[in-house]
């Protein structure tokens, strides 16, 4: 795990200087904080499949084309085609990279390319720039560079997901015959993820906007930092539910892992169109609170009876943290505190019938309202309406 995290950190440190040289503008600076750890659930899962799909489908029509096809240009490249040919060797193994490949465009329930869709909708909701210096021609109310940004964001997100698919070989038994396959799968994961990230970096530099490059580069750094937030065991898995954990700790972790990329990309879309600081900050706030709301929605799924949500109960989730704060003594009695082997079924049963669920729902509504409040500063339009429908689909529990 330490070796792999070092690889990702090294790749990020190499990426920013490359972007500096490509842009040929003001030097990009990034203050590296102490790297902590934790992964959270995928950003765009949904139990309200019908409402969610309806909102996304309507939104895609507004921006001009289905965002599921935004990454096809990269997917059909010769380099990635060669990788796909090599990946045939993984057929029949249990390496998670195959599962990720099957879900790349569509996972059967909801499109995974929703971050780019939000960027496009936010771009259209903000409208044209009043700056005469911007000579680009809009298509469906969106500037070409904003569409390029949406593609870049999807590539960064997909690269991050593929990198997370690397298997820790140390967890496998020496007698397990799949070890060799897992080693090969890990190489494919690193290669595929790095290829996508390199393409995203090249596309980012081509936007020719130093501040946008710096902003999105910092979002990539946040994705890496999210891997080090919170305690972990020797295999790198989230470890222990602490009675010292607060909802602020949860929010920081959720922002780094899922909120930063969408918040900063929404803001970057405003910067590319030369919109004022107010629109930039409102776009950022919308992305941040939409991401936090959706993370809460996902973590609530196991407690609300959505057994097919694909989300498992975790001691790192907001419901568990809220339960410990509300009932610290009971949490200790049930063995939830500082226990590396928490019974997930017991955790789910206890928290499901507690007031922690209601508090989590209230927090979900708060973030949803903040996202809608940020949207209210934009002129009413079909794009703004689509964004509102997406937020409403998220907060519906």
Tab-separated table of C-alpha atoms in Angstrom:
chain	number	residue	atom	x	y	z
A	1	UNK	CA	0.000	0.000	0.000
A	2	UNK	CA	2.762	2.427	0.933
A	3	UNK	CA	4.554	1.653	-2.329
A	4	UNK	CA	1.399	2.287	-4.374
A	5	UNK	CA	0.524	5.502	-2.543
A	6	UNK	CA	4.084	6.655	-3.195
A	7	UNK	CA	3.611	5.953	-6.917
A	8	UNK	CA	0.480	8.123	-7.039
A	9	UNK	CA	2.171	10.906	-5.100
A	10	UNK	CA	5.206	10.761	-7.368
A	11	UNK	CA	3.010	10.886	-10.474
A	12	UNK	CA	1.213	13.951	-9.136
A	13	UNK	CA	4.481	15.733	-8.348
A	14	UNK	CA	5.647	15.062	-11.924
A	15	UNK	CA	2.365	16.214	-13.468
A	16	UNK	CA	2.335	19.803	-12.207
A	17	UNK	CA	5.835	20.744	-13.481
A	18	UNK	CA	4.843	19.249	-16.866
A	19	UNK	CA	1.763	21.470	-16.937
A	20	UNK	CA	3.873	24.494	-16.038
A	21	UNK	CA	6.103	23.949	-19.057
A	22	UNK	CA	3.129	23.233	-21.335
A	23	UNK	CA	1.306	26.424	-20.374
A	24	UNK	CA	4.323	28.710	-20.558
A	25	UNK	CA	2.711	31.110	-18.082
A	26	UNK	CA	2.949	32.046	-14.439
A	27	UNK	CA	4.508	29.298	-12.335
A	28	UNK	CA	2.026	27.062	-10.534
A	29	UNK	CA	2.480	26.673	-6.795
A	30	UNK	CA	0.901	24.056	-4.550
A	31	UNK	CA	1.358	23.809	-0.804
A	32	UNK	CA	1.611	20.143	0.167
A	33	UNK	CA	0.089	19.421	3.562
A	34	UNK	CA	0.699	16.343	5.672
A	35	UNK	CA	-0.824	13.383	3.820
A	36	UNK	CA	-3.332	11.479	5.962
A	37	UNK	CA	-5.832	8.715	4.453
A	38	UNK	CA	-9.376	7.023	3.645
A	39	UNK	CA	-11.471	6.062	0.694
A	40	UNK	CA	-15.162	6.701	0.547
A	41	UNK	CA	-17.949	5.258	-1.560
A	42	UNK	CA	-18.183	6.115	-5.244
A	43	UNK	CA	-19.664	9.518	-5.870
A	44	UNK	CA	-22.725	8.901	-8.028
A	45	UNK	CA	-24.519	5.826	-6.742
A	46	UNK	CA	-28.286	6.139	-6.307
A	47	UNK	CA	-31.125	4.121	-4.862
A	48	UNK	CA	-33.780	6.278	-6.527
A	49	UNK	CA	-32.791	4.886	-9.905
A	50	UNK	CA	-35.876	6.056	-11.803
A	51	UNK	CA	-35.760	9.643	-10.521
A	52	UNK	CA	-32.012	9.791	-10.966
A	53	UNK	CA	-31.988	8.426	-14.513
A	54	UNK	CA	-34.812	10.752	-15.501
A	55	UNK	CA	-32.971	13.816	-14.170
A	56	UNK	CA	-29.703	12.815	-15.858
A	57	UNK	CA	-31.376	11.920	-19.165
A	58	UNK	CA	-33.158	15.279	-19.340
A	59	UNK	CA	-29.957	17.102	-18.417
A	60	UNK	CA	-27.936	15.389	-21.161
A	61	UNK	CA	-30.411	16.614	-23.791
A	62	UNK	CA	-29.910	20.177	-22.570
A	63	UNK	CA	-26.122	20.149	-23.002
A	64	UNK	CA	-26.251	18.706	-26.521
A	65	UNK	CA	-25.282	15.043	-26.283
A	66	UNK	CA	-25.042	12.152	-23.810
A	67	UNK	CA	-22.011	12.642	-21.583
A	68	UNK	CA	-21.434	8.872	-21.688
A	69	UNK	CA	-19.631	9.463	-24.994
A	70	UNK	CA	-17.312	12.188	-23.750
A	71	UNK	CA	-14.384	9.831	-23.212
A	72	UNK	CA	-14.747	7.787	-26.411
A	73	UNK	CA	-12.003	9.773	-28.127
A	74	UNK	CA	-9.551	8.646	-25.472
A	75	UNK	CA	-10.960	5.119	-25.217
A	76	UNK	CA	-10.534	4.484	-28.947
A	77	UNK	CA	-6.872	5.507	-28.993
A	78	UNK	CA	-4.291	2.972	-30.146
A	79	UNK	CA	-2.543	3.001	-26.782
A	80	UNK	CA	-5.639	2.105	-24.765
A	81	UNK	CA	-6.716	-0.429	-27.392
A	82	UNK	CA	-3.435	-2.257	-26.819
A	83	UNK	CA	-4.039	-2.201	-23.083
A	84	UNK	CA	-7.525	-3.632	-23.641
A	85	UNK	CA	-6.030	-6.482	-25.675
A	86	UNK	CA	-3.630	-7.310	-22.861
A	87	UNK	CA	-6.464	-7.196	-20.324
A	88	UNK	CA	-7.968	-10.283	-21.932
A	89	UNK	CA	-5.517	-12.239	-19.816
A	90	UNK	CA	-7.500	-11.146	-16.746
A	91	UNK	CA	-10.714	-12.822	-17.921
A	92	UNK	CA	-11.653	-15.443	-15.343
A	93	UNK	CA	-9.697	-13.782	-12.536
A	94	UNK	CA	-11.107	-11.742	-9.660
A	95	UNK	CA	-9.110	-8.597	-10.345
A	96	UNK	CA	-11.305	-5.496	-9.819
A	97	UNK	CA	-9.983	-3.855	-12.996
A	98	UNK	CA	-12.322	-6.021	-15.094
A	99	UNK	CA	-15.314	-4.894	-13.072
A	100	UNK	CA	-14.230	-1.291	-13.555
A	101	UNK	CA	-13.873	-1.837	-17.318
A	102	UNK	CA	-17.418	-3.212	-17.555
A	103	UNK	CA	-18.768	-0.172	-15.734
A	104	UNK	CA	-16.698	2.358	-17.674
A	105	UNK	CA	-19.501	3.781	-19.792
A	106	UNK	CA	-22.615	2.638	-17.983
A	107	UNK	CA	-23.140	0.349	-14.997
A	108	UNK	CA	-26.765	-0.659	-15.677
A	109	UNK	CA	-28.333	1.738	-13.181
A	110	UNK	CA	-26.836	5.161	-13.619
A	111	UNK	CA	-24.311	6.944	-15.802
A	112	UNK	CA	-20.915	7.278	-14.155
A	113	UNK	CA	-20.003	10.328	-16.256
A	114	UNK	CA	-22.005	12.740	-14.131
A	115	UNK	CA	-19.224	15.081	-13.072
A	116	UNK	CA	-18.742	16.224	-16.654
A	117	UNK	CA	-22.492	16.653	-17.001
A	118	UNK	CA	-22.585	18.974	-13.991
A	119	UNK	CA	-19.732	21.024	-15.443
A	120	UNK	CA	-21.590	21.394	-18.752
A	121	UNK	CA	-24.878	22.294	-17.067
A	122	UNK	CA	-23.141	24.832	-14.825
A	123	UNK	CA	-21.430	26.328	-17.875
A	124	UNK	CA	-24.743	26.723	-19.674
A	125	UNK	CA	-26.523	28.024	-16.567
A	126	UNK	CA	-23.925	30.793	-16.226
A	127	UNK	CA	-24.565	31.901	-19.802
A	128	UNK	CA	-22.265	33.726	-22.230
A	129	UNK	CA	-19.435	35.942	-21.114
A	130	UNK	CA	-19.746	39.702	-21.532
A	131	UNK	CA	-16.002	40.008	-22.132
A	132	UNK	CA	-15.375	40.871	-25.769
A	133	UNK	CA	-11.863	39.409	-25.506
A	134	UNK	CA	-13.373	35.904	-25.472
A	135	UNK	CA	-13.764	35.071	-29.165
A	136	UNK	CA	-14.959	31.453	-28.866
A	137	UNK	CA	-18.251	30.430	-30.463
A	138	UNK	CA	-20.722	28.708	-28.160
A	139	UNK	CA	-22.369	25.391	-29.006
A	140	UNK	CA	-25.681	24.698	-27.231
A	141	UNK	CA	-24.810	27.553	-24.905
A	142	UNK	CA	-21.425	26.124	-23.899
A	143	UNK	CA	-17.927	27.244	-24.914
A	144	UNK	CA	-15.595	24.635	-26.530
A	145	UNK	CA	-13.054	24.958	-23.725
A	146	UNK	CA	-15.776	24.235	-21.173
A	147	UNK	CA	-16.651	21.035	-23.040
A	148	UNK	CA	-12.975	20.101	-23.080
A	149	UNK	CA	-12.847	20.694	-19.328
A	150	UNK	CA	-15.779	18.321	-18.822
A	151	UNK	CA	-13.916	15.592	-20.710
A	152	UNK	CA	-10.760	16.245	-18.699
A	153	UNK	CA	-12.630	15.955	-15.406
A	154	UNK	CA	-14.078	12.601	-16.457
A	155	UNK	CA	-10.637	11.306	-17.402
A	156	UNK	CA	-9.203	12.381	-14.044
A	157	UNK	CA	-12.051	10.724	-12.162
A	158	UNK	CA	-11.798	7.512	-14.187
A	159	UNK	CA	-8.018	7.402	-13.717
A	160	UNK	CA	-8.536	7.749	-9.975
A	161	UNK	CA	-11.072	4.901	-9.916
A	162	UNK	CA	-8.793	2.627	-11.943
A	163	UNK	CA	-5.844	3.382	-9.671
A	164	UNK	CA	-7.969	2.455	-6.676
A	165	UNK	CA	-8.486	-0.951	-8.259
A	166	UNK	CA	-4.907	-1.945	-7.491
A	167	UNK	CA	-4.926	-5.062	-5.298
A	168	UNK	CA	-2.683	-5.276	-2.247
A	169	UNK	CA	-0.753	-8.483	-2.926
A	170	UNK	CA	0.234	-8.713	0.758
A	171	UNK	CA	-3.366	-9.608	1.592
A	172	UNK	CA	-3.313	-12.686	-0.643
A	173	UNK	CA	-2.272	-16.097	0.631
A	174	UNK	CA	1.088	-17.292	-0.786
A	175	UNK	CA	-0.604	-20.503	-1.965
A	176	UNK	CA	-3.280	-18.592	-3.834
A	177	UNK	CA	-2.874	-19.345	-7.523
A	178	UNK	CA	-4.246	-15.926	-8.478
A	179	UNK	CA	-1.238	-13.977	-7.206
A	180	UNK	CA	0.414	-13.864	-10.640
A	181	UNK	CA	-2.839	-12.679	-12.239
A	182	UNK	CA	-3.192	-10.013	-9.585
A	183	UNK	CA	0.351	-8.764	-10.251
A	184	UNK	CA	-0.462	-8.492	-13.957
A	185	UNK	CA	-3.798	-6.802	-13.213
A	186	UNK	CA	-2.050	-4.266	-11.006
A	187	UNK	CA	0.342	-3.403	-13.837
A	188	UNK	CA	-2.622	-2.892	-16.156
A	189	UNK	CA	-4.367	-0.706	-13.563
A	190	UNK	CA	-1.303	1.487	-13.125
A	191	UNK	CA	-0.721	1.727	-16.884
A	192	UNK	CA	-4.358	2.480	-17.743
A	193	UNK	CA	-4.813	5.010	-14.951
A	194	UNK	CA	-1.549	6.764	-15.759
A	195	UNK	CA	-2.444	6.913	-19.453
A	196	UNK	CA	-5.772	8.602	-18.704
A	197	UNK	CA	-4.179	10.991	-16.225
A	198	UNK	CA	-1.443	11.903	-18.695
A	199	UNK	CA	-4.060	12.626	-21.383
A	200	UNK	CA	-6.028	14.718	-18.895
A	201	UNK	CA	-2.869	16.665	-18.049
A	202	UNK	CA	-2.148	17.344	-21.723
A	203	UNK	CA	-5.739	18.475	-22.298
A	204	UNK	CA	-5.606	20.663	-19.224
A	205	UNK	CA	-2.480	22.427	-20.440
A	206	UNK	CA	-4.125	22.928	-23.851
A	207	UNK	CA	-6.819	25.058	-22.203
A	208	UNK	CA	-4.073	27.681	-21.923
A	209	UNK	CA	-5.353	29.066	-18.618
A	210	UNK	CA	-2.784	29.042	-15.827
A	211	UNK	CA	-5.245	29.495	-12.980
A	212	UNK	CA	-7.488	26.704	-14.233
A	213	UNK	CA	-4.453	24.414	-14.485
A	214	UNK	CA	-3.488	25.290	-10.918
A	215	UNK	CA	-7.044	24.773	-9.651
A	216	UNK	CA	-7.576	21.352	-11.242
A	217	UNK	CA	-4.041	20.269	-10.292
A	218	UNK	CA	-4.905	21.021	-6.670
A	219	UNK	CA	-8.028	18.844	-7.054
A	220	UNK	CA	-5.822	15.952	-8.212
A	221	UNK	CA	-3.711	16.554	-5.124
A	222	UNK	CA	-6.847	16.401	-2.976
A	223	UNK	CA	-7.733	12.988	-4.440
A	224	UNK	CA	-4.322	11.726	-3.366
A	225	UNK	CA	-4.578	13.327	0.078
A	226	UNK	CA	-7.950	11.629	0.608
A	227	UNK	CA	-6.090	8.300	0.575
A	228	UNK	CA	-4.280	9.302	3.758
A	229	UNK	CA	-7.096	10.768	5.866
A	230	UNK	CA	-8.002	8.806	8.996
A	231	UNK	CA	-6.490	5.694	10.608
A	232	UNK	CA	-5.680	2.587	8.570
A	233	UNK	CA	-4.512	-0.951	9.260
A	234	UNK	CA	-1.360	-2.541	7.805
A	235	UNK	CA	-3.200	-3.324	4.578
A	236	UNK	CA	-4.354	0.260	4.132
A	237	UNK	CA	-8.004	-0.369	4.995
A	238	UNK	CA	-10.029	2.173	7.039
A	239	UNK	CA	-9.508	1.261	10.667
A	240	UNK	CA	-11.510	1.803	13.846
A	241	UNK	CA	-14.380	4.054	14.830
A	242	UNK	CA	-13.001	6.661	17.215
A	243	UNK	CA	-15.027	8.446	19.869
A	244	UNK	CA	-12.967	11.523	18.952
A	245	UNK	CA	-14.182	11.626	15.343
A	246	UNK	CA	-16.490	14.508	14.437
A	247	UNK	CA	-18.763	15.275	11.534
A	248	UNK	CA	-16.225	17.944	10.529
A	249	UNK	CA	-13.654	15.161	10.090
A	250	UNK	CA	-16.133	13.306	7.901
A	251	UNK	CA	-16.815	16.423	5.830
A	252	UNK	CA	-13.120	17.043	5.230
A	253	UNK	CA	-12.578	13.464	4.086
A	254	UNK	CA	-15.666	13.486	1.847
A	255	UNK	CA	-14.644	16.797	0.293
A	256	UNK	CA	-11.138	15.605	-0.521
A	257	UNK	CA	-12.300	12.318	-2.032
A	258	UNK	CA	-15.324	13.472	-4.015
A	259	UNK	CA	-16.215	17.119	-3.455
A	260	UNK	CA	-13.006	18.858	-4.436
A	261	UNK	CA	-12.866	17.701	-8.059
A	262	UNK	CA	-16.447	18.665	-8.902
A	263	UNK	CA	-16.381	21.930	-6.896
A	264	UNK	CA	-13.143	23.093	-8.477
A	265	UNK	CA	-14.154	21.996	-11.969
A	266	UNK	CA	-17.422	23.961	-11.728
A	267	UNK	CA	-15.415	26.999	-10.661
A	268	UNK	CA	-12.894	26.391	-13.454
A	269	UNK	CA	-15.737	26.384	-16.000
A	270	UNK	CA	-16.634	29.898	-14.826
A	271	UNK	CA	-13.008	31.016	-15.067
A	272	UNK	CA	-12.711	29.737	-18.652
A	273	UNK	CA	-15.658	31.952	-19.620
A	274	UNK	CA	-14.260	34.953	-17.737
A	275	UNK	CA	-17.232	35.135	-15.383
A	276	UNK	CA	-16.924	37.269	-12.268
A	277	UNK	CA	-15.773	36.117	-8.821
A	278	UNK	CA	-19.345	35.829	-7.537
A	279	UNK	CA	-20.316	33.264	-10.172
A	280	UNK	CA	-17.057	31.413	-9.634
A	281	UNK	CA	-17.657	31.057	-5.903
A	282	UNK	CA	-21.321	30.121	-6.322
A	283	UNK	CA	-20.371	27.424	-8.822
A	284	UNK	CA	-17.770	26.145	-6.357
A	285	UNK	CA	-20.319	26.104	-3.520
A	286	UNK	CA	-22.825	24.231	-5.664
A	287	UNK	CA	-20.296	21.543	-6.556
A	288	UNK	CA	-19.086	21.170	-2.972
A	289	UNK	CA	-22.489	20.830	-1.328
A	290	UNK	CA	-23.889	18.617	-4.085
A	291	UNK	CA	-20.957	16.250	-3.562
A	292	UNK	CA	-21.343	16.199	0.223
A	293	UNK	CA	-25.091	15.640	-0.079
A	294	UNK	CA	-24.577	12.713	-2.403
A	295	UNK	CA	-21.934	11.170	-0.158
A	296	UNK	CA	-24.424	11.322	2.713
A	297	UNK	CA	-27.116	9.818	0.495
A	298	UNK	CA	-24.891	6.869	-0.355
A	299	UNK	CA	-23.901	6.238	3.249
A	300	UNK	CA	-27.555	6.227	4.280
A	301	UNK	CA	-28.523	3.556	1.730
A	302	UNK	CA	-27.696	0.447	3.821
A	303	UNK	CA	-29.691	1.825	6.755
A	304	UNK	CA	-32.752	2.648	4.647
A	305	UNK	CA	-33.271	-0.838	3.276
A	306	UNK	CA	-31.726	-0.403	-0.170
A	307	UNK	CA	-29.953	-3.745	-0.264
A	308	UNK	CA	-29.063	-3.376	-3.954
A	309	UNK	CA	-27.342	-0.019	-3.542
A	310	UNK	CA	-23.890	-1.614	-3.626
A	311	UNK	CA	-22.817	0.481	-0.620
A	312	UNK	CA	-21.669	-1.301	2.515
A	313	UNK	CA	-21.934	-0.153	6.114
A	314	UNK	CA	-18.728	1.541	7.214
A	315	UNK	CA	-17.430	2.842	10.533
A	316	UNK	CA	-16.075	5.823	8.604
A	317	UNK	CA	-19.553	6.931	7.475
A	318	UNK	CA	-21.494	9.899	8.828
A	319	UNK	CA	-24.276	7.746	10.397
A	320	UNK	CA	-21.738	5.827	12.504
A	321	UNK	CA	-19.915	8.995	13.572
A	322	UNK	CA	-23.201	10.662	14.513
A	323	UNK	CA	-24.298	7.597	16.501
A	324	UNK	CA	-21.109	7.607	18.574
A	325	UNK	CA	-21.535	11.303	19.365
A	326	UNK	CA	-25.156	10.773	20.409
A	327	UNK	CA	-24.643	7.492	22.290
A	328	UNK	CA	-20.979	7.109	23.299
A	329	UNK	CA	-21.628	4.608	26.097
A	330	UNK	CA	-23.820	2.358	23.981
A	331	UNK	CA	-21.243	2.479	21.200
A	332	UNK	CA	-18.625	1.185	23.648
A	333	UNK	CA	-20.951	-1.540	24.935
A	334	UNK	CA	-21.586	-2.793	21.413
A	335	UNK	CA	-17.860	-2.798	20.690
A	336	UNK	CA	-17.930	-0.127	18.002
A	337	UNK	CA	-15.129	2.015	19.469
A	338	UNK	CA	-11.490	1.332	18.553
A	339	UNK	CA	-12.414	-2.149	17.379
A	340	UNK	CA	-10.709	-3.445	14.208
A	341	UNK	CA	-13.348	-6.177	13.844
A	342	UNK	CA	-16.650	-4.326	14.138
A	343	UNK	CA	-19.657	-6.526	13.359
A	344	UNK	CA	-21.133	-4.741	10.324
A	345	UNK	CA	-24.512	-6.458	10.683
A	346	UNK	CA	-24.769	-5.388	14.313
A	347	UNK	CA	-23.595	-1.881	13.421
A	348	UNK	CA	-26.299	-1.598	10.765
A	349	UNK	CA	-29.045	-2.978	13.025
A	350	UNK	CA	-28.203	-0.680	15.950
A	351	UNK	CA	-27.752	2.524	13.952
A	352	UNK	CA	-30.743	1.848	11.686
A	353	UNK	CA	-33.195	2.339	14.547
A	354	UNK	CA	-31.406	5.272	16.182
A	355	UNK	CA	-31.751	9.039	16.013
A	356	UNK	CA	-28.406	9.175	14.184
A	357	UNK	CA	-30.230	8.340	10.944
A	358	UNK	CA	-32.574	11.284	11.359
A	359	UNK	CA	-29.630	13.588	12.021
A	360	UNK	CA	-27.878	12.287	8.917
A	361	UNK	CA	-31.029	12.968	6.898
A	362	UNK	CA	-31.166	16.504	8.276
A	363	UNK	CA	-27.528	17.048	7.340
A	364	UNK	CA	-28.321	15.745	3.851
A	365	UNK	CA	-31.102	18.320	3.496
A	366	UNK	CA	-28.813	21.097	4.748
A	367	UNK	CA	-26.210	20.410	2.065
A	368	UNK	CA	-28.944	20.077	-0.545
A	369	UNK	CA	-30.387	23.454	0.408
A	370	UNK	CA	-26.953	25.070	0.276
A	371	UNK	CA	-26.464	23.690	-3.235
A	372	UNK	CA	-29.859	25.033	-4.331
A	373	UNK	CA	-29.120	28.375	-2.680
A	374	UNK	CA	-25.922	28.690	-4.718
A	375	UNK	CA	-27.915	27.925	-7.881
A	376	UNK	CA	-30.458	30.635	-7.092
A	377	UNK	CA	-27.859	33.297	-7.930
A	378	UNK	CA	-27.914	32.184	-11.588
A	379	UNK	CA	-30.539	33.364	-14.058
A	380	UNK	CA	-33.485	30.925	-14.398
A	381	UNK	CA	-32.967	28.606	-17.384
A	382	UNK	CA	-33.418	25.030	-18.500
A	383	UNK	CA	-29.846	24.276	-17.389
A	384	UNK	CA	-30.428	25.678	-13.905
A	385	UNK	CA	-33.684	23.737	-13.691
A	386	UNK	CA	-31.860	20.527	-14.640
A	387	UNK	CA	-29.296	21.100	-11.901
A	388	UNK	CA	-32.083	21.687	-9.386
A	389	UNK	CA	-33.742	18.415	-10.405
A	390	UNK	CA	-30.473	16.550	-9.915
A	391	UNK	CA	-30.064	17.992	-6.411
A	392	UNK	CA	-33.697	17.176	-5.563
A	393	UNK	CA	-33.143	13.586	-6.735
A	394	UNK	CA	-30.157	13.365	-4.402
A	395	UNK	CA	-31.896	14.662	-1.274
A	396	UNK	CA	-35.008	12.513	-1.769
A	397	UNK	CA	-34.788	9.754	0.880
